[in-house]
Amino acid sequence: MFLSRCLFSFAGVFLVFAFGISEIKCRKLSITYNEDCDILECEGKNESSNTFNLAHVVAVGDNDTVHYLWSSVGGPTILLAVTDHKSQLMVNWTKLLVEEDVSKSIQFTSVPTYSMAMLVTKLIEFNDTKDTADVSNPNSNVTMITPLDSINWLNFNDTIDSKTCSGTFQSIRKYKKTNSTLSVKVRAYNETGRATALPHMQYTENTTQFDFSIKNFPSHFLNSRYAVEVLMVSDKAAELHVKKSIDDEYTPAIFSIMNFVAPASSESLLGSYSQWKPVVYSDPKHSLSDALQCHESNVIQYSDKIPNRSIIRAFFNISHVKLSAVNISFGTTKDKFYKNTNYTSW
């Protein structure tokens, strides 16, 4: 039962948001894509052009409605807003995708009682000369940083499964010679359960699952590894907590859970947290033998500029929220680096 906070869980292969809004047995889910958009920028008809993707998941409960906005605009983003049942999403598509100032281009017909967002801002390739798999400070290593707002994306609508309320953001090949792909799969749940794939993260009716994977990305260094920068947008600064356990029957040999916590605001009893197990997988099968570690840096106040065209700027007043970032690197000492399998799933 989650009464005053939300759970977002990174679980090696995937991230799970579980938003504890109210104690209910089930939510009614629906999903729409680029709803009411009638401008050319929304079409994205071929693999050589970028698609501006915005999926809207409505999760109706007994006492509230949770809105999830999944988007590739400004980088892979999940935005959460809790409203009353009557509130509707309003998007000014021309302002969001064409005009220079995107502020207030995404709103609801009534002010949400709570809102937050999480986005993956950067893909970091670093030369791990000491074989530690730790990129706590990427500036201390030789790195190549790819801002994810610079990546072009395929049409998310082609991947939507309405029955499972899921879909996948997939990059247009950045390195054509290697057929590289970056994928972000998202799924909303309306009941309590546990994922069938390792690391078997638990979910509730207030959960969005987030799977991040890279395949066939080139190794520009002799000892290349990859990492991501994850940004949380919330009313108060987020903190990273570690929860230890003696044993985990669902994920053997993993004895900790990471919680990226955004405390409740003074105006609301609701808060949020993201949670993950420190494990990634080097093969899509997600077997125990493919499990590698992931490593978290300290949380810092995000100082980089938020992209001008982003869901974050479109909804939030950036000067009135806290931006907290953490770097998460993938790999285990002596695993022969990313080039050993050319695949990482988190």
Coordinates of N, CA and C in Angstrom, one line a residue, residues 66-278:
V66 N -5.0 9.4 -12.7 CA -3.6 9.6 -12.9 C -3.3 9.7 -14.4
H67 N -2.7 10.8 -14.9 CA -2.3 11.0 -16.3 C -0.8 10.7 -16.4
Y68 N -0.5 9.8 -17.3 CA 0.9 9.6 -17.7 C 1.1 10.2 -19.1
L69 N 2.1 11.0 -19.2 CA 2.5 11.5 -20.6 C 3.9 10.8 -20.9
W70 N 3.9 10.0 -21.9 CA 5.1 9.4 -22.4 C 5.5 10.0 -23.7
S71 N 6.7 10.5 -23.7 CA 7.1 11.3 -24.9 C 8.6 11.2 -25.2
S72 N 8.9 11.4 -26.5 CA 10.3 11.5 -26.9 C 10.7 12.9 -27.2
V73 N 9.8 13.9 -27.0 CA 10.1 15.3 -27.2 C 11.0 15.8 -26.1
G74 N 12.3 16.1 -26.5 CA 13.3 16.6 -25.4 C 14.0 15.4 -24.8
G75 N 13.8 14.2 -25.3 CA 14.4 13.0 -24.7 C 13.3 12.1 -24.1
P76 N 13.6 10.8 -23.9 CA 12.6 9.9 -23.3 C 12.1 10.4 -22.0
T77 N 10.8 10.7 -21.9 CA 10.2 11.3 -20.7 C 9.0 10.6 -20.2
I78 N 8.8 10.5 -18.9 CA 7.5 10.1 -18.3 C 7.1 11.2 -17.4
L79 N 6.0 11.8 -17.6 CA 5.4 12.9 -16.8 C 4.2 12.4 -16.1
L80 N 4.0 12.6 -14.9 CA 2.9 12.2 -14.1 C 2.1 13.4 -13.6
A81 N 0.8 13.3 -13.7 CA -0.1 14.4 -13.1 C -1.3 13.7 -12.5
V82 N -1.6 14.0 -11.3 CA -2.8 13.5 -10.6 C -3.9 14.6 -10.6
T83 N -5.1 14.2 -11.1 CA -6.1 15.2 -11.2 C -7.5 14.6 -10.7
D84 N -8.5 15.4 -10.7 CA -9.8 14.9 -10.4 C -10.3 14.2 -11.7
H85 N -11.5 13.6 -11.6 CA -12.0 12.8 -12.7 C -12.4 13.7 -14.0
K86 N -12.7 14.9 -13.7 CA -13.2 15.7 -14.8 C -12.1 16.4 -15.6
S87 N -10.9 16.4 -15.1 CA -9.8 17.2 -15.8 C -9.4 16.5 -17.1
Q88 N -9.1 17.4 -18.1 CA -8.7 16.9 -19.4 C -7.4 17.5 -19.8
L89 N -6.7 16.7 -20.6 CA -5.4 17.2 -21.1 C -5.6 18.2 -22.3
M90 N -4.8 19.3 -22.3 CA -4.9 20.3 -23.3 C -3.5 20.5 -23.9
V91 N -3.3 20.3 -25.2 CA -2.0 20.5 -25.8 C -2.1 21.5 -27.0
N92 N -1.4 22.5 -26.9 CA -1.2 23.5 -28.0 C -0.1 22.9 -28.9
W93 N -0.5 22.2 -29.9 CA 0.5 21.5 -30.7 C 1.4 22.4 -31.5
T94 N 0.9 23.5 -32.0 CA 1.7 24.4 -32.8 C 2.7 25.1 -31.9
K95 N 2.3 25.5 -30.7 CA 3.3 26.1 -29.7 C 4.3 25.0 -29.3
L96 N 3.9 23.8 -29.1 CA 4.8 22.7 -28.6 C 5.9 22.4 -29.6
L97 N 5.5 22.3 -30.9 CA 6.3 21.7 -31.9 C 6.9 22.7 -32.9
V98 N 6.3 23.9 -33.0 CA 6.7 24.8 -34.0 C 7.3 26.1 -33.4
E99 N 6.6 26.7 -32.5 CA 7.0 28.0 -31.9 C 8.3 27.9 -31.0
E100 N 9.0 29.0 -30.8 CA 10.2 28.9 -30.0 C 9.9 28.8 -28.6
D101 N 8.9 29.4 -28.1 CA 8.5 29.3 -26.6 C 7.5 28.3 -26.5
V102 N 7.8 27.2 -25.8 CA 6.8 26.1 -25.6 C 6.1 26.1 -24.3
S103 N 6.4 27.1 -23.4 CA 5.9 27.2 -22.1 C 4.3 27.2 -22.1
K104 N 3.8 26.4 -21.2 CA 2.3 26.3 -21.0 C 1.6 25.7 -22.2
S105 N 2.4 25.0 -23.1 CA 1.7 24.4 -24.2 C 1.1 23.0 -23.9
I106 N 1.4 22.5 -22.7 CA 0.7 21.3 -22.1 C 0.1 21.7 -20.8
Q107 N -1.2 21.6 -20.7 CA -1.9 21.9 -19.4 C -3.0 21.0 -19.2
F108 N -3.7 21.1 -18.1 CA -4.9 20.3 -17.8 C -6.0 21.4 -17.5
T109 N -7.2 20.9 -17.7 CA -8.4 21.9 -17.5 C -8.5 22.2 -16.0
S110 N -8.0 21.4 -15.1 CA -7.9 21.8 -13.7 C -6.5 21.5 -13.2
V111 N -6.1 22.3 -12.2 CA -4.7 22.2 -11.7 C -4.5 20.8 -11.0
P112 N -3.5 20.1 -11.4 CA -3.2 18.8 -10.8 C -2.9 18.9 -9.3
T113 N -3.3 18.0 -8.5 CA -2.9 17.9 -7.1 C -1.5 17.5 -6.9
Y114 N -0.9 16.9 -7.9 CA 0.5 16.5 -7.8 C 1.0 16.2 -9.2
S115 N 2.3 16.6 -9.4 CA 2.9 16.3 -10.7 C 4.4 16.1 -10.5
M116 N 5.0 15.3 -11.4 CA 6.5 15.1 -11.4 C 6.9 14.5 -12.7
A117 N 8.1 14.4 -13.0 CA 8.6 13.8 -14.2 C 9.9 13.2 -14.1
M118 N 10.2 12.2 -14.9 CA 11.5 11.6 -15.0 C 11.9 11.5 -16.5
L119 N 13.2 11.8 -16.8 CA 13.6 11.7 -18.2 C 15.1 11.2 -18.2
V120 N 15.4 10.5 -19.2 CA 16.8 10.1 -19.5 C 17.4 11.1 -20.4
T121 N 18.3 11.9 -19.9 CA 18.8 13.1 -20.6 C 20.0 12.8 -21.5
K122 N 20.9 11.8 -21.1 CA 22.2 11.6 -21.8 C 22.5 10.1 -21.8
L123 N 23.1 9.7 -23.0 CA 23.8 8.5 -23.1 C 25.3 8.8 -23.0
I124 N 26.0 8.1 -22.1 CA 27.4 8.4 -21.9 C 28.2 7.2 -22.2
E125 N 29.1 7.3 -23.2 CA 30.1 6.3 -23.4 C 31.4 6.7 -22.8
F126 N 32.1 5.9 -22.0 CA 33.3 6.3 -21.3 C 34.4 5.2 -21.4
N127 N 35.6 5.6 -21.4 CA 36.7 4.7 -21.5 C 37.1 4.3 -20.1
D128 N 36.7 3.1 -19.7 CA 36.9 2.6 -18.4 C 38.3 1.9 -18.2
T129 N 39.3 2.7 -18.2 CA 40.7 2.2 -18.2 C 41.0 1.5 -16.9
K130 N 40.3 1.8 -15.8 CA 40.6 1.1 -14.5 C 39.7 -0.1 -14.3
D131 N 38.8 -0.4 -15.3 CA 37.8 -1.5 -15.2 C 37.0 -1.5 -13.9
T132 N 36.5 -0.4 -13.5 CA 35.7 -0.3 -12.3 C 34.2 -0.2 -12.7
A133 N 33.8 0.0 -13.9 CA 32.4 0.2 -14.4 C 31.7 1.3 -13.7
D134 N 32.5 2.2 -13.1 CA 31.9 3.3 -12.4 C 32.1 4.7 -13.0
V135 N 31.1 5.4 -13.4 CA 31.2 6.7 -14.0 C 30.6 7.7 -13.1
S136 N 31.0 7.7 -11.8 CA 30.4 8.7 -10.9 C 30.6 10.1 -11.3
N137 N 31.7 10.4 -11.9 CA 32.0 11.7 -12.5 C 32.5 11.6 -13.9
P138 N 31.6 11.7 -14.9 CA 32.0 11.4 -16.3 C 33.1 12.4 -16.8
N139 N 33.2 13.5 -16.2 CA 34.2 14.5 -16.6 C 35.6 14.0 -16.3
S140 N 35.8 13.0 -15.4 CA 37.1 12.5 -15.0 C 37.5 11.4 -16.0
N141 N 36.7 11.0 -16.9 CA 37.1 9.9 -17.9 C 37.0 10.5 -19.3
V142 N 37.6 9.8 -20.2 CA 37.4 10.2 -21.6 C 36.0 9.7 -22.0
T143 N 35.2 10.6 -22.5 CA 33.8 10.3 -22.7 C 33.3 10.8 -24.0
M144 N 32.3 10.2 -24.5 CA 31.4 10.7 -25.6 C 30.0 10.8 -25.1
I145 N 29.5 12.0 -25.1 CA 28.1 12.2 -24.5 C 27.1 12.5 -25.6
T146 N 26.1 11.7 -25.6 CA 25.0 11.9 -26.6 C 23.8 12.5 -25.9
P147 N 23.4 13.7 -26.0 CA 22.1 14.2 -25.5 C 21.0 13.5 -26.2
L148 N 20.1 13.0 -25.4 CA 19.0 12.2 -26.0 C 17.9 13.1 -26.7
D149 N 18.0 14.4 -26.5 CA 17.1 15.2 -27.2 C 17.6 15.4 -28.7
S150 N 18.8 15.0 -28.9 CA 19.3 15.1 -30.3 C 19.1 13.9 -31.2
I151 N 18.5 12.8 -30.6 CA 18.2 11.6 -31.3 C 16.9 11.7 -32.0
N152 N 16.8 11.1 -33.2 CA 15.5 11.0 -33.9 C 14.8 9.7 -33.6
W153 N 13.5 9.8 -33.6 CA 12.7 8.6 -33.1 C 11.7 8.2 -34.1
L154 N 11.5 6.9 -34.2 CA 10.4 6.3 -35.0 C 9.1 6.6 -34.4
N155 N 8.0 6.2 -35.2 CA 6.6 6.5 -34.7 C 6.2 5.5 -33.6
F156 N 6.0 6.1 -32.4 CA 5.6 5.3 -31.3 C 4.3 4.6 -31.5
N157 N 3.4 5.3 -32.2 CA 2.1 4.7 -32.5 C 2.1 3.4 -33.1
D158 N 3.1 3.1 -33.9 CA 3.2 1.8 -34.5 C 3.5 0.6 -33.6
T159 N 3.9 1.0 -32.3 CA 4.2 -0.1 -31.3 C 3.2 -0.2 -30.2
I160 N 2.2 0.7 -30.2 CA 1.3 0.7 -29.1 C 0.4 -0.6 -29.0
D161 N 0.4 -1.2 -27.9 CA -0.5 -2.4 -27.6 C -1.6 -1.9 -26.6
S162 N -2.8 -1.7 -27.1 CA -3.8 -1.1 -26.2 C -4.2 -2.1 -25.1
K163 N -4.1 -3.4 -25.3 CA -4.5 -4.4 -24.3 C -3.6 -4.4 -23.1
T164 N -2.3 -4.2 -23.4 CA -1.3 -4.1 -22.2 C -0.9 -2.7 -21.9
C165 N -1.5 -1.7 -22.6 CA -1.2 -0.3 -22.4 C 0.3 -0.1 -22.4
S166 N 0.9 -0.4 -23.5 CA 2.4 -0.4 -23.6 C 2.8 0.1 -25.0
G167 N 4.1 0.5 -25.1 CA 4.6 0.9 -26.4 C 6.1 1.1 -26.3
T168 N 6.8 1.3 -27.4 CA 8.2 1.4 -27.4 C 8.7 2.6 -28.2
F169 N 9.5 3.4 -27.6 CA 10.3 4.5 -28.3 C 11.5 3.9 -28.9
Q170 N 11.7 4.0 -30.2 CA 12.9 3.4 -30.8 C 13.6 4.4 -31.6
S171 N 14.9 4.5 -31.4 CA 15.7 5.5 -32.2 C 15.8 5.1 -33.6
I172 N 15.9 6.1 -34.5 CA 16.4 5.9 -35.8 C 17.9 5.7 -35.8
R173 N 18.3 4.8 -36.6 CA 19.7 4.4 -36.5 C 20.7 5.5 -36.5
K174 N 21.5 5.6 -35.4 CA 22.5 6.7 -35.3 C 23.7 6.3 -36.1
Y175 N 24.1 5.1 -36.0 CA 25.3 4.6 -36.7 C 24.9 3.5 -37.6
K176 N 24.6 3.8 -38.9 CA 24.0 2.9 -39.9 C 24.9 1.7 -40.1
K177 N 26.2 1.8 -40.0 CA 27.0 0.7 -40.3 C 26.9 -0.4 -39.2
T178 N 26.5 -0.1 -38.0 CA 26.3 -1.0 -37.0 C 24.9 -1.4 -36.7
N179 N 23.9 -0.8 -37.4 CA 22.5 -1.0 -37.1 C 22.2 -0.8 -35.6
S180 N 22.7 0.2 -35.1 CA 22.5 0.5 -33.6 C 21.1 1.0 -33.3
T181 N 20.6 0.6 -32.2 CA 19.2 1.0 -31.7 C 19.2 1.3 -30.3
L182 N 18.5 2.3 -29.9 CA 18.2 2.6 -28.5 C 16.7 2.5 -28.3
S183 N 16.3 1.7 -27.4 CA 14.9 1.5 -27.2 C 14.5 1.8 -25.8
V184 N 13.3 2.4 -25.6 CA 12.7 2.6 -24.3 C 11.2 2.1 -24.4
K185 N 11.0 1.0 -23.7 CA 9.7 0.5 -23.6 C 9.0 0.9 -22.4
V186 N 7.7 1.3 -22.5 CA 6.9 1.7 -21.3 C 5.6 1.0 -21.3
R187 N 5.2 0.7 -20.0 CA 3.9 0.0 -19.8 C 3.3 0.5 -18.5
A188 N 2.0 0.7 -18.6 CA 1.2 1.0 -17.4 C 0.5 -0.2 -16.9
Y189 N 0.3 -0.3 -15.6 CA -0.4 -1.4 -15.0 C -1.7 -0.9 -14.3
N190 N -2.7 -1.8 -14.1 CA -3.9 -1.5 -13.4 C -4.2 -2.4 -12.3
E191 N -3.2 -3.2 -11.9 CA -3.4 -4.2 -10.8 C -2.0 -4.5 -10.2
T192 N -2.0 -5.2 -9.1 CA -0.8 -5.6 -8.4 C -0.3 -6.9 -8.9
G193 N 1.1 -7.0 -9.0 CA 1.7 -8.2 -9.5 C 3.2 -8.1 -9.5
R194 N 3.8 -9.0 -10.2 CA 5.3 -9.0 -10.3 C 5.7 -9.3 -11.7
A195 N 6.7 -8.6 -12.3 CA 7.1 -8.9 -13.7 C 7.6 -10.3 -13.8
T196 N 7.3 -10.9 -15.0 CA 7.7 -12.2 -15.3 C 9.2 -12.3 -15.6
A197 N 9.8 -11.3 -16.2 CA 11.2 -11.3 -16.5 C 12.1 -10.8 -15.3
L198 N 13.3 -11.3 -15.3 CA 14.2 -10.8 -14.3 C 14.5 -9.3 -14.5
P199 N 14.6 -8.6 -13.4 CA 14.7 -9.0 -12.0 C 13.4 -9.1 -11.2
H200 N 12.3 -9.3 -11.9 CA 11.0 -9.6 -11.3 C 10.5 -8.5 -10.3
M201 N 10.5 -7.3 -10.8 CA 10.1 -6.1 -10.0 C 8.6 -6.2 -9.7
Q202 N 8.3 -5.8 -8.5 CA 6.9 -5.7 -8.2 C 6.2 -4.5 -8.7
Y203 N 4.9 -4.6 -9.1 CA 4.2 -3.4 -9.6 C 2.9 -3.4 -8.9
T204 N 2.2 -2.2 -9.0 CA 0.9 -2.0 -8.5 C 0.0 -1.3 -9.6
E205 N -1.2 -1.0 -9.2 CA -2.1 -0.4 -10.1 C -1.7 1.1 -10.4
N206 N -0.7 1.6 -9.7 CA -0.1 2.9 -9.9 C 1.3 2.9 -10.5
T207 N 1.5 1.9 -11.3 CA 2.9 1.7 -11.8 C 3.0 1.9 -13.3
T208 N 4.1 2.6 -13.7 CA 4.6 2.5 -15.1 C 5.9 1.9 -15.1
Q209 N 6.1 0.9 -16.0 CA 7.3 0.2 -16.2 C 8.1 0.8 -17.3
F210 N 9.4 0.9 -17.1 CA 10.3 1.6 -18.1 C 11.5 0.7 -18.4
D211 N 11.6 0.2 -19.6 CA 12.7 -0.6 -20.0 C 13.6 0.1 -21.0
F212 N 14.9 0.2 -20.6 CA 15.9 0.9 -21.4 C 16.9 -0.1 -22.0
S213 N 17.2 0.0 -23.3 CA 18.2 -0.9 -23.8 C 18.9 -0.3 -25.0
I214 N 20.2 -0.7 -25.1 CA 21.0 -0.2 -26.3 C 21.6 -1.5 -26.9
K215 N 21.6 -1.5 -28.3 CA 22.0 -2.7 -29.0 C 22.9 -2.2 -30.2
N216 N 24.1 -2.9 -30.3 CA 25.0 -2.6 -31.4 C 25.5 -1.2 -31.5
F217 N 25.6 -0.5 -30.4 CA 26.3 0.8 -30.4 C 27.8 0.5 -30.5
P218 N 28.5 1.4 -31.2 CA 29.9 1.2 -31.4 C 30.7 1.5 -30.1
S219 N 31.9 0.8 -30.0 CA 32.9 1.1 -29.0 C 33.9 2.0 -29.5
H220 N 33.9 3.3 -29.1 CA 34.9 4.3 -29.6 C 36.2 4.2 -28.9
F221 N 36.2 3.5 -27.7 CA 37.4 3.4 -26.9 C 37.7 1.9 -26.7
L222 N 39.0 1.6 -26.3 CA 39.4 0.3 -26.1 C 38.6 -0.4 -25.0
N223 N 38.2 0.4 -24.0 CA 37.5 -0.2 -22.8 C 36.2 0.5 -22.6
S224 N 35.4 0.6 -23.7 CA 34.1 1.3 -23.6 C 33.1 0.7 -22.8
R225 N 32.4 1.5 -22.0 CA 31.2 1.2 -21.2 C 30.2 2.3 -21.5
Y226 N 28.9 2.0 -21.2 CA 27.9 3.0 -21.3 C 27.2 3.3 -20.0
A227 N 26.7 4.5 -19.9 CA 26.0 4.9 -18.7 C 24.9 5.9 -19.2
V228 N 23.9 6.2 -18.3 CA 22.9 7.2 -18.6 C 22.8 8.2 -17.5
E229 N 22.4 9.4 -17.8 CA 22.0 10.4 -16.8 C 20.5 10.4 -16.7
V230 N 20.0 10.3 -15.5 CA 18.6 10.3 -15.2 C 18.2 11.6 -14.4
L231 N 17.2 12.3 -14.9 CA 16.8 13.5 -14.2 C 15.4 13.4 -13.7
M232 N 15.3 13.8 -12.4 CA 13.9 13.8 -11.8 C 13.5 15.3 -11.6
V233 N 12.3 15.6 -12.0 CA 11.7 16.9 -11.8 C 10.6 16.9 -10.8
S234 N 10.8 17.6 -9.7 CA 9.8 17.5 -8.6 C 9.8 18.8 -7.8
D235 N 8.9 18.9 -6.8 CA 8.8 20.1 -6.0 C 9.9 20.3 -5.1
K236 N 10.5 19.2 -4.6 CA 11.6 19.2 -3.7 C 12.8 18.4 -4.2
A237 N 14.0 18.7 -3.8 CA 15.2 18.0 -4.3 C 15.1 16.5 -4.0
A238 N 15.4 15.6 -4.9 CA 15.4 14.2 -4.7 C 16.6 13.7 -4.0
E239 N 16.5 12.6 -3.3 CA 17.6 12.0 -2.6 C 17.7 10.5 -3.0
L240 N 18.9 9.9 -3.0 CA 19.1 8.5 -3.3 C 19.3 7.7 -2.0
H241 N 18.4 6.7 -1.8 CA 18.5 5.9 -0.6 C 18.8 4.4 -1.0
V242 N 19.5 3.7 -0.2 CA 19.7 2.3 -0.4 C 19.0 1.5 0.6
K243 N 18.2 0.5 0.2 CA 17.6 -0.4 1.1 C 18.2 -1.8 1.0
K244 N 18.8 -2.3 2.1 CA 19.5 -3.5 2.1 C 18.5 -4.7 2.5
S245 N 18.8 -5.9 1.9 CA 18.0 -7.0 2.3 C 18.9 -8.2 2.4
I246 N 18.5 -9.2 3.2 CA 19.4 -10.4 3.5 C 19.3 -11.3 2.2
D247 N 18.2 -11.4 1.6 CA 18.0 -12.3 0.5 C 16.9 -11.8 -0.4
D248 N 16.9 -12.2 -1.6 CA 15.8 -11.8 -2.6 C 15.5 -13.0 -3.4
E249 N 14.4 -13.7 -3.1 CA 14.1 -14.9 -3.8 C 13.8 -14.7 -5.3
Y250 N 13.4 -13.4 -5.6 CA 13.1 -13.1 -7.0 C 14.3 -12.7 -7.8
T251 N 15.3 -12.2 -7.2 CA 16.5 -11.8 -7.9 C 17.7 -12.3 -7.1
P252 N 18.1 -13.6 -7.2 CA 19.2 -14.1 -6.4 C 20.5 -13.3 -6.5
A253 N 21.2 -13.1 -5.4 CA 22.5 -12.4 -5.3 C 22.4 -10.9 -5.4
I254 N 21.1 -10.4 -5.5 CA 21.0 -8.9 -5.4 C 20.4 -8.6 -4.1
F255 N 21.1 -7.9 -3.3 CA 20.8 -7.6 -1.9 C 20.5 -6.2 -1.5
S256 N 20.2 -5.4 -2.5 CA 19.8 -4.0 -2.3 C 18.8 -3.5 -3.3
I257 N 18.1 -2.5 -2.9 CA 17.2 -1.8 -3.8 C 17.5 -0.3 -3.7
M258 N 17.6 0.4 -4.8 CA 17.8 1.8 -4.8 C 16.5 2.6 -4.9
N259 N 16.4 3.6 -4.1 CA 15.2 4.5 -4.1 C 15.6 5.9 -4.3
F260 N 15.2 6.5 -5.4 CA 15.4 7.9 -5.8 C 14.2 8.6 -5.4
V261 N 14.3 9.3 -4.2 CA 13.1 9.8 -3.5 C 12.9 11.3 -3.7
A262 N 11.7 11.7 -4.1 CA 11.4 13.1 -4.1 C 10.4 13.3 -3.0
P263 N 10.7 14.0 -1.9 CA 9.8 14.1 -0.8 C 8.5 14.9 -1.2
A264 N 7.5 14.6 -0.4 CA 6.2 15.3 -0.6 C 6.4 16.8 -0.5
S265 N 5.6 17.5 -1.3 CA 5.7 19.0 -1.2 C 4.9 19.5 0.0
S266 N 5.1 20.7 0.3 CA 4.3 21.3 1.4 C 2.9 21.5 1.1
E267 N 2.5 21.5 -0.2 CA 1.1 21.8 -0.6 C 0.4 20.5 -0.8
S268 N 1.0 19.3 -0.7 CA 0.4 18.0 -1.0 C 1.0 16.9 -0.2
L269 N 0.2 16.0 0.2 CA 0.7 14.8 0.9 C 1.4 13.8 0.0
L270 N 1.2 14.0 -1.3 CA 1.7 13.1 -2.3 C 3.2 13.4 -2.6
G271 N 4.0 12.4 -2.8 CA 5.4 12.5 -3.2 C 5.6 11.5 -4.2
S272 N 6.9 11.2 -4.5 CA 7.2 10.2 -5.5 C 8.6 9.6 -5.2
Y273 N 8.8 8.4 -5.7 CA 10.2 7.9 -5.7 C 10.4 6.9 -6.8
S274 N 11.6 6.8 -7.3 CA 11.9 5.9 -8.3 C 12.8 4.8 -7.6
Q275 N 12.5 3.5 -8.1 CA 13.2 2.4 -7.4 C 13.7 1.5 -8.5
W276 N 14.9 0.9 -8.2 CA 15.5 -0.1 -9.1 C 16.4 -1.0 -8.3
K277 N 16.6 -2.1 -8.9 CA 17.7 -3.1 -8.4 C 18.9 -2.8 -9.2
P278 N 20.1 -2.8 -8.5 CA 21.3 -2.5 -9.2 C 21.8 -3.6 -10.1

